[in-house]
XYZ file of C-alpha atoms in Angstrom:
576
model
C -53.924 -30.089 53.383
C -54.795 -30.346 49.997
C -57.400 -33.006 49.359
C -57.653 -32.591 45.637
C -58.179 -35.749 43.586
C -55.154 -36.809 41.440
C -55.994 -35.804 37.848
C -53.701 -37.853 36.070
C -56.560 -39.318 34.090
C -58.243 -36.032 33.402
C -55.060 -34.195 32.115
C -56.600 -33.764 28.688
C -59.950 -32.390 29.821
C -59.006 -28.889 28.967
C -59.458 -29.761 25.479
C -63.371 -30.561 25.219
C -63.344 -31.362 21.512
C -60.520 -33.786 21.691
C -60.871 -37.741 22.240
C -59.092 -38.813 25.240
C -55.971 -40.964 24.281
C -57.796 -44.155 25.633
C -60.782 -43.433 23.474
C -59.279 -42.152 20.353
C -60.889 -44.445 17.481
C -59.782 -47.611 15.918
C -56.446 -49.273 17.249
C -54.956 -48.458 13.772
C -55.214 -44.806 14.174
C -53.882 -44.780 17.738
C -50.333 -43.343 18.202
C -47.736 -45.832 19.683
C -49.934 -48.998 19.354
C -49.010 -51.917 16.961
C -52.007 -54.175 16.360
C -49.797 -57.433 15.859
C -48.232 -59.042 18.765
C -44.425 -59.227 17.604
C -43.512 -61.964 19.616
C -46.734 -63.991 18.663
C -46.360 -66.160 21.973
C -49.850 -65.914 23.129
C -53.407 -64.992 21.841
C -54.837 -61.893 23.185
C -57.897 -61.521 25.618
C -60.684 -59.204 24.977
C -62.783 -57.162 27.404
C -66.132 -56.150 25.496
C -68.840 -53.941 26.630
C -71.978 -54.046 24.808
C -74.840 -51.771 25.057
C -78.281 -52.809 23.598
C -80.107 -49.734 23.638
C -83.812 -49.076 23.206
C -82.949 -47.096 19.688
C -79.355 -47.406 19.363
C -76.815 -50.095 20.175
C -73.068 -50.088 20.279
C -69.891 -51.802 21.760
C -66.342 -51.139 23.037
C -63.483 -53.341 23.145
C -60.200 -53.481 24.958
C -57.628 -56.078 23.862
C -54.983 -57.656 26.172
C -51.798 -58.360 24.633
C -48.572 -59.864 26.210
C -45.764 -57.648 26.084
C -48.051 -54.312 25.675
C -48.050 -52.359 28.813
C -50.902 -50.075 27.287
C -53.699 -50.681 24.816
C -56.626 -48.323 24.260
C -60.274 -48.825 24.420
C -61.958 -48.399 20.904
C -65.549 -48.439 19.719
C -67.099 -50.709 17.458
C -68.316 -48.643 14.382
C -72.052 -48.753 13.617
C -72.729 -51.016 10.387
C -73.480 -48.125 7.947
C -71.597 -48.778 4.624
C -68.848 -46.351 3.710
C -70.152 -43.451 1.959
C -73.715 -44.387 3.139
C -76.273 -41.865 2.548
C -77.525 -42.048 5.798
C -77.519 -38.703 7.398
C -76.070 -39.826 10.639
C -74.102 -42.935 9.641
C -71.422 -44.378 9.874
C -71.204 -43.636 13.618
C -70.295 -45.439 16.617
C -73.921 -47.091 17.004
C -76.043 -49.002 14.864
C -79.980 -48.394 15.113
C -81.771 -51.067 17.202
C -83.978 -52.341 14.419
C -84.517 -55.340 12.522
C -86.414 -56.333 9.206
C -87.032 -60.362 9.197
C -88.208 -60.432 5.522
C -86.760 -59.336 2.399
C -87.838 -55.813 1.062
C -90.354 -55.825 -1.905
C -87.483 -55.450 -4.391
C -85.871 -58.917 -3.195
C -83.012 -59.696 -1.004
C -80.975 -62.840 -0.275
C -80.386 -61.871 3.404
C -83.670 -61.950 5.255
C -82.467 -60.903 8.756
C -81.234 -57.081 8.161
C -80.348 -55.166 11.179
C -79.203 -51.632 11.858
C -78.312 -49.264 9.031
C -79.568 -52.144 6.583
C -82.930 -51.135 7.661
C -83.937 -47.728 6.553
C -85.715 -45.251 8.866
C -89.122 -45.200 6.674
C -89.073 -48.956 6.332
C -91.631 -51.301 8.248
C -89.215 -52.859 10.747
C -89.309 -54.428 14.270
C -87.977 -51.673 16.968
C -88.168 -51.167 20.551
C -88.037 -54.705 21.323
C -85.509 -54.352 24.037
C -88.595 -52.917 26.286
C -90.566 -56.146 25.413
C -88.273 -58.053 27.664
C -89.978 -56.176 30.593
C -93.244 -57.792 31.749
C -96.011 -55.519 30.843
C -97.179 -55.225 34.407
C -93.713 -53.715 35.145
C -93.592 -51.252 32.549
C -93.895 -47.645 33.930
C -97.020 -45.769 33.534
C -95.181 -43.236 31.193
C -94.980 -46.256 28.659
C -98.590 -47.363 28.836
C -100.341 -46.844 25.619
C -97.366 -45.508 24.047
C -98.054 -45.385 20.366
C -94.667 -46.701 19.041
C -94.995 -49.531 21.427
C -98.391 -50.471 20.580
C -97.341 -50.349 16.924
C -94.255 -52.667 17.788
C -96.603 -55.029 19.619
C -98.857 -55.185 16.606
C -96.062 -55.976 14.147
C -94.835 -58.737 16.146
C -98.153 -60.278 16.386
C -98.702 -59.853 12.710
C -95.454 -61.842 11.937
C -95.773 -63.923 15.106
C -92.218 -62.783 16.301
C -91.535 -63.405 19.822
C -89.439 -60.645 21.632
C -86.959 -63.044 23.000
C -86.215 -64.387 19.294
C -85.749 -60.572 18.020
C -83.337 -59.837 20.752
C -81.448 -62.992 20.126
C -81.438 -62.295 16.342
C -80.114 -58.624 16.981
C -77.590 -59.604 19.386
C -76.341 -62.289 16.962
C -76.082 -59.618 14.327
C -74.218 -57.175 16.559
C -71.905 -59.802 17.873
C -71.218 -61.087 14.411
C -70.328 -57.446 13.395
C -68.331 -56.806 16.514
C -66.067 -60.021 15.918
C -65.713 -58.910 12.347
C -64.301 -55.635 13.622
C -62.200 -57.220 16.086
C -60.543 -59.618 13.413
C -59.973 -56.598 11.140
C -58.271 -54.703 13.854
C -56.024 -57.527 15.135
C -55.199 -59.395 11.810
C -57.145 -62.367 12.973
C -59.802 -64.469 11.450
C -63.540 -64.668 12.929
C -62.720 -68.233 14.279
C -59.813 -67.251 15.886
C -61.534 -64.393 17.607
C -64.579 -66.550 19.027
C -61.912 -69.117 20.202
C -60.233 -66.367 22.133
C -60.718 -65.963 25.810
C -63.427 -63.139 25.860
C -65.287 -61.350 28.809
C -68.306 -59.636 27.721
C -70.523 -57.452 30.083
C -73.971 -56.320 28.954
C -75.249 -52.916 30.110
C -78.891 -53.155 31.801
C -81.151 -50.391 33.075
C -80.996 -49.662 36.841
C -84.624 -50.791 37.520
C -84.541 -54.031 35.700
C -85.537 -56.940 37.843
C -83.496 -60.052 37.948
C -85.886 -62.139 35.752
C -85.315 -59.358 32.912
C -81.520 -59.430 33.246
C -81.783 -63.366 32.993
C -83.811 -63.225 29.729
C -81.323 -60.783 28.401
C -78.494 -63.228 29.322
C -80.171 -66.208 27.670
C -80.761 -64.407 24.456
C -77.198 -63.240 24.506
C -75.882 -66.846 24.975
C -78.341 -68.020 22.393
C -76.491 -65.586 19.955
C -73.170 -66.798 20.503
C -71.852 -64.620 23.125
C -69.326 -64.884 24.458
C -67.652 -67.179 22.230
C -66.098 -70.531 22.556
C -63.211 -70.417 24.909
C -64.060 -72.267 28.268
C -62.984 -69.168 30.249
C -65.117 -66.832 28.471
C -67.938 -65.054 30.482
C -70.966 -63.007 29.962
C -72.668 -60.732 32.706
C -74.600 -57.705 33.216
C -73.756 -54.207 34.874
C -76.046 -51.387 35.664
C -76.140 -48.878 32.927
C -75.820 -45.712 34.971
C -72.922 -46.920 36.939
C -71.234 -47.978 33.617
C -71.663 -44.587 32.198
C -70.361 -42.960 35.394
C -67.023 -44.818 35.709
C -66.360 -44.430 31.976
C -67.122 -40.437 32.025
C -64.833 -40.204 35.277
C -62.075 -42.363 33.822
C -61.787 -40.527 30.404
C -62.160 -36.797 31.741
C -65.853 -35.878 31.316
C -65.760 -35.050 34.840
C -63.860 -31.649 35.552
C -60.739 -32.135 37.396
C -61.323 -29.791 40.357
C -63.141 -32.329 42.428
C -62.124 -32.739 45.914
C -62.711 -35.337 48.974
C -66.223 -35.488 49.805
C -67.575 -33.860 46.596
C -70.636 -35.525 45.169
C -71.358 -36.062 41.515
C -74.783 -37.022 39.940
C -74.892 -38.425 36.273
C -77.945 -38.443 34.412
C -77.826 -40.819 31.276
C -80.716 -39.845 28.667
C -81.213 -42.500 26.308
C -83.943 -43.350 23.702
C -86.509 -45.393 25.874
C -85.467 -44.113 29.458
C -83.200 -41.891 31.712
C -81.190 -42.918 34.612
C -79.877 -41.115 37.420
C -77.544 -41.785 40.005
C -75.152 -39.837 42.402
C -71.829 -40.728 44.081
C -69.394 -39.325 46.582
C -65.504 -39.020 45.705
C -62.991 -40.654 47.981
C -59.430 -39.403 47.819
C -57.767 -42.923 47.084
C -55.903 -44.494 44.401
C -57.704 -46.013 42.528
C -60.227 -43.571 42.055
C -63.161 -44.561 44.444
C -66.842 -43.846 44.300
C -69.450 -44.421 46.993
C -72.597 -44.590 46.356
C -75.095 -41.776 47.760
C -78.865 -42.698 47.294
C -80.395 -45.448 44.954
C -80.218 -44.935 41.355
C -83.665 -44.175 39.692
C -84.722 -44.648 36.142
C -87.837 -43.046 34.545
C -89.101 -44.164 30.970
C -88.791 -40.748 29.446
C -86.864 -40.627 26.175
C -87.137 -40.008 22.306
C -89.426 -43.187 22.269
C -92.266 -41.068 23.959
C -91.577 -38.161 22.245
C -91.642 -39.864 18.816
C -95.171 -41.344 19.823
C -96.546 -37.953 20.975
C -95.278 -36.440 17.809
C -96.779 -39.351 15.533
C -99.917 -38.981 17.091
C -100.087 -35.168 16.397
C -99.054 -35.426 13.050
C -101.542 -38.287 12.173
C -104.295 -35.755 13.500
C -103.172 -33.196 11.405
C -103.398 -35.235 8.457
C -106.675 -36.478 9.191
C -108.072 -33.017 9.537
C -107.027 -32.075 5.977
C -107.860 -35.861 4.352
C -111.018 -37.011 2.850
C -113.384 -38.414 5.525
C -113.046 -42.030 4.079
C -109.112 -41.755 3.866
C -109.112 -40.007 7.235
C -110.718 -42.964 8.831
C -108.354 -45.589 7.376
C -105.227 -43.724 8.005
C -102.549 -45.592 9.966
C -99.113 -44.827 11.361
C -97.465 -46.937 8.816
C -98.655 -44.967 6.032
C -97.503 -41.672 7.483
C -94.006 -43.041 8.533
C -92.187 -41.633 5.343
C -93.223 -38.187 6.056
C -92.727 -38.469 9.647
C -89.266 -39.433 8.907
C -88.401 -36.303 6.715
C -90.277 -33.897 9.353
C -89.281 -35.503 12.736
C -86.043 -37.606 12.215
C -84.336 -35.344 9.703
C -85.678 -31.975 11.136
C -87.432 -31.208 14.615
C -85.709 -34.164 16.472
C -82.156 -32.938 15.739
C -82.726 -29.187 15.263
C -85.361 -28.026 17.692
C -83.809 -25.524 20.200
C -86.863 -23.702 21.436
C -86.848 -21.003 18.977
C -90.033 -19.777 17.200
C -89.085 -21.577 13.935
C -91.791 -23.137 11.976
C -91.434 -26.816 10.574
C -93.546 -27.806 7.253
C -93.538 -30.535 4.889
C -95.851 -31.061 1.907
C -98.190 -34.006 2.306
C -98.263 -36.725 -0.182
C -101.661 -36.820 -1.992
C -101.944 -40.460 -1.143
C -102.376 -39.721 2.374
C -105.317 -37.236 1.731
C -107.478 -39.392 -0.524
C -107.947 -43.018 -1.733
C -106.695 -43.601 -5.339
C -109.217 -43.231 -8.153
C -111.668 -41.152 -6.200
C -113.434 -38.196 -7.782
C -112.169 -35.013 -6.004
C -114.527 -33.898 -3.496
C -115.559 -30.119 -2.546
C -113.434 -30.750 0.423
C -110.336 -31.711 -1.394
C -110.920 -29.099 -3.841
C -110.804 -26.423 -1.352
C -107.206 -27.583 -0.315
C -104.171 -25.950 -2.058
C -102.622 -28.121 -4.888
C -99.631 -28.961 -2.516
C -101.290 -29.089 0.985
C -98.812 -28.827 3.706
C -98.483 -29.997 7.534
C -96.695 -27.171 9.936
C -95.555 -27.657 13.301
C -95.086 -24.104 14.923
C -92.130 -23.542 17.380
C -94.236 -23.383 20.121
C -96.198 -26.340 19.285
C -93.101 -28.382 19.066
C -91.975 -27.200 22.439
C -95.220 -28.121 23.850
C -94.551 -31.698 22.761
C -90.726 -31.830 23.941
C -91.835 -30.397 27.337
C -94.076 -33.332 28.072
C -91.026 -35.576 27.989
C -88.383 -33.139 28.939
C -90.258 -32.194 32.247
C -89.910 -35.799 33.399
C -86.097 -35.797 32.713
C -85.824 -32.440 34.715
C -88.011 -33.676 37.467
C -85.742 -37.037 37.596
C -82.532 -34.845 37.961
C -84.489 -32.416 40.544
C -85.470 -35.364 42.653
C -81.973 -36.940 42.566
C -80.399 -33.764 43.795
C -82.871 -33.602 46.513
C -82.264 -37.084 47.710
C -78.822 -36.218 48.050
C -79.505 -33.167 49.985
C -81.889 -34.985 52.329
C -79.008 -37.770 53.020
C -75.965 -35.908 52.836
C -77.112 -32.074 53.833
C -75.032 -30.870 50.984
C -75.649 -30.528 47.085
C -73.678 -32.352 44.255
C -71.014 -30.417 42.806
C -71.573 -31.473 39.313
C -74.713 -32.773 37.300
C -73.442 -34.318 34.381
C -75.615 -35.420 31.368
C -74.931 -38.077 28.797
C -76.697 -40.205 26.523
C -77.874 -39.571 22.887
C -80.810 -37.412 23.965
C -78.477 -35.256 26.079
C -77.223 -33.498 23.059
C -80.579 -32.099 22.251
C -80.260 -28.180 22.623
C -83.689 -27.845 23.957
C -83.070 -30.494 26.914
C -79.846 -28.404 27.532
C -81.534 -25.182 28.091
C -84.154 -26.820 30.296
C -81.690 -28.588 32.342
C -79.622 -25.376 32.917
C -82.750 -23.394 34.070
C -83.554 -26.324 36.479
C -79.974 -26.326 37.830
C -80.590 -22.490 38.536
C -83.766 -23.153 40.245
C -82.191 -25.843 42.230
C -79.146 -23.445 43.121
C -81.886 -20.728 44.283
C -83.925 -23.115 46.162
C -80.966 -24.334 48.552
C -79.114 -20.927 48.467
C -79.957 -20.225 52.372
C -79.684 -23.810 53.322
C -75.990 -24.246 51.567
C -74.710 -20.955 50.740
C -71.190 -22.329 49.859
C -72.462 -24.825 47.517
C -73.535 -24.458 43.952
C -74.193 -26.885 41.460
C -72.780 -26.907 38.036
C -73.712 -28.476 35.054
C -71.591 -30.435 32.477
C -72.875 -32.066 29.408
C -70.572 -34.886 28.045
C -69.005 -33.996 24.771
C -70.816 -35.725 21.702
C -67.504 -37.460 20.609
C -68.003 -39.974 23.004
C -71.134 -39.567 25.022
C -72.862 -42.121 23.102
C -70.538 -44.857 24.129
C -70.205 -44.083 27.770
C -72.321 -47.236 28.877
C -70.529 -49.554 26.645
C -67.066 -48.164 27.584
C -67.865 -48.571 31.342
C -69.096 -52.147 30.737
C -65.654 -52.874 29.178
C -63.882 -51.352 31.681
C -65.735 -53.695 34.292
C -64.958 -56.850 32.057
C -61.386 -55.869 32.015
C -61.230 -55.085 35.734
C -62.679 -58.013 37.123
C -61.536 -60.721 34.717
C -58.264 -59.460 32.760
C -56.368 -56.780 34.621
C -55.082 -59.043 37.632
C -53.068 -61.015 34.994
C -51.738 -58.365 33.021
C -48.756 -55.752 33.405
C -50.801 -53.088 31.885
C -52.775 -50.905 34.483
C -56.666 -51.346 34.843
C -59.330 -48.645 35.310
C -58.287 -45.904 37.696
C -61.772 -45.514 39.023
C -63.729 -47.959 40.791
C -67.311 -47.970 42.728
C -66.720 -49.210 46.192
C -70.433 -49.269 47.352
C -73.973 -49.196 46.089
C -77.082 -48.207 47.629
C -79.949 -50.638 47.882
C -82.707 -49.645 45.598
C -84.913 -52.340 47.229
C -85.574 -53.802 50.689
C -84.815 -57.475 51.130
C -85.909 -60.008 53.753
C -87.347 -63.565 54.075
C -90.794 -64.642 54.696
C -91.290 -67.361 57.378
C -94.111 -68.946 59.398
C -93.624 -66.201 61.881
C -93.739 -63.401 59.499
C -91.571 -61.242 57.260
C -88.103 -60.423 58.552
C -86.367 -57.580 56.798
C -82.602 -57.492 56.459
C -81.792 -54.919 54.093
C -83.702 -51.661 53.958
C -83.840 -49.561 50.779
C -81.329 -46.786 50.793
C -78.586 -49.119 52.876
C -74.966 -49.103 51.699
C -73.925 -52.254 50.266
C -70.172 -53.190 49.507
C -69.239 -53.892 45.764
C -66.510 -56.407 46.706
C -67.448 -59.609 45.494
C -68.486 -62.010 47.066
C -69.717 -60.704 50.195
C -71.992 -62.523 52.979
C -73.661 -60.954 55.810
C -74.344 -63.169 58.614
C -77.760 -62.877 59.903
C -78.768 -64.040 63.448
C -82.414 -64.980 63.942
C -83.969 -64.912 67.111
C -84.571 -68.834 68.470
C -85.360 -70.083 65.071
C -87.721 -69.626 62.195
C -89.456 -72.026 60.090
C -88.828 -71.861 56.232
C -90.532 -73.923 53.720
C -87.914 -76.152 52.275
C -85.225 -75.116 54.455
C -86.634 -76.356 57.776
C -85.530 -74.693 61.122
C -83.132 -71.850 60.632
C -81.036 -69.868 63.565
C -78.884 -68.021 61.240
C -78.802 -67.183 57.326
C -76.308 -65.341 55.239
C -77.342 -62.621 52.674
C -75.013 -62.912 49.541
C -74.054 -59.631 48.268
C -72.646 -59.668 44.622
C -71.114 -56.362 43.240
C -73.516 -54.416 45.651
C -76.677 -56.596 44.674
C -78.479 -58.796 47.532
C -78.827 -61.809 45.169
C -79.708 -64.784 47.606
C -80.292 -66.006 51.079
C -78.104 -69.135 52.193
C -79.296 -71.287 55.006
C -77.219 -72.329 57.976
C -76.193 -75.880 58.469
C -78.697 -76.706 60.749
C -81.401 -75.520 58.278
C -79.818 -77.582 55.369
C -79.872 -80.835 57.573
C -83.574 -80.209 58.744
C -84.422 -79.826 54.945
C -83.389 -83.031 54.091
């Protein structure tokens, strides 16, 4: 019996440098699709996925128009101007940064965002991480230079994190509405008055309070528009990335029933890992294997390490009085040239050296007489990072990502007694050549470790293609919005891949006067079907403040998340 998974949605995978038809850019460039509805009988509905990233943000849209059997997913382009001098724009994302005050030369628009803010300009960044309470931040982020600098700037300008998130999301939303209006020959007012369903990606380890803060900021920013049926909700980022990558062919087509895939989403501030088992059904069904895990290891931490090292190198060459007052803000332009345009994008583990001339204003204060120390310097002092030094800095972050992948694979083995068939890496940081090299070494090491335990199983590594890797989260979120709110009303098919169950990342229970009673244990499989009520019988009865006497309680499961307890009728009556 052939248990191979039907691969109609993977047929294009043999062409790795070609976008799948459903992700092939703006609507006007998609063969066979006409932006206008010829009948004009009804307004379109929109399913939108938004990915507010730590360093870059983006969106994906699917329009549902009566009379059209197939409409593609398409990306919201970054806000770089056409012909921009930005080295990496325009692209499918915009930098997550804000300048809330005019630049020195003057500007009429005080709220500039994305590519409107230059890399070397003082600006608000990393405010997404500010939504997480400092007590809940992972130890990897404690004392990070970039976060300390971001907090100091917010304090200086008396800017609240919630306000920054709201302003940025308002800008991103307005940009999204403009692009939708342009693609569909509508006005902006017509777009926001249409039925829109928005799904926001959130990290796997975000608690409910942090998610609510993001939703509150989104609604304050005008999301999801004005239609009474429009909705906005959240979805776990690694799951969104998984369904997008599987749906659009990033997963190789030779999967069979029972195979396991592990997805690692490497972003700017954190990396997520999640694993699913393949079920041979239509639509394509994925069952959770082990709890998703997130670690704060990404370009934010790497940039912090590099910034600290760069500052130390300059201070060693500067006059003592200048060295004592040198700030990270002072060295940001040099940091941009050396790091952003050089090492970050191009380092591959080779022995190449990286050098830049140090501006004189970083070495001594103005109008100061040249000292013996400065006279001993060359006319053009330089700062250099050797290949081994760059590798040392990269390793501090990449080792954590490699450890995340290794721990996820071992967790899969402990539960299933077999290895994942594929480890698939996505996210902006996944395109780093050095990370790819180290990940390949880790996969080889894991295969050797489990060879005697699982001789027939070998892990294979896949890196999602850069053409669409950065939009996996927003595309998966748009797929969720379409499936849950639009598909059932339309003739066009919805996503052919769905997640059936999620592994509980925490334990759930109820505190009573008789003690704590646990109902869900970390690692339990929870159905994603919504809503799901699990009836829990309690021995005799328990007393719960505000509920009275309970003999049973229902645990509400929404999309695989235990959300709340519902008391029995007796409990509600006793609580009156």
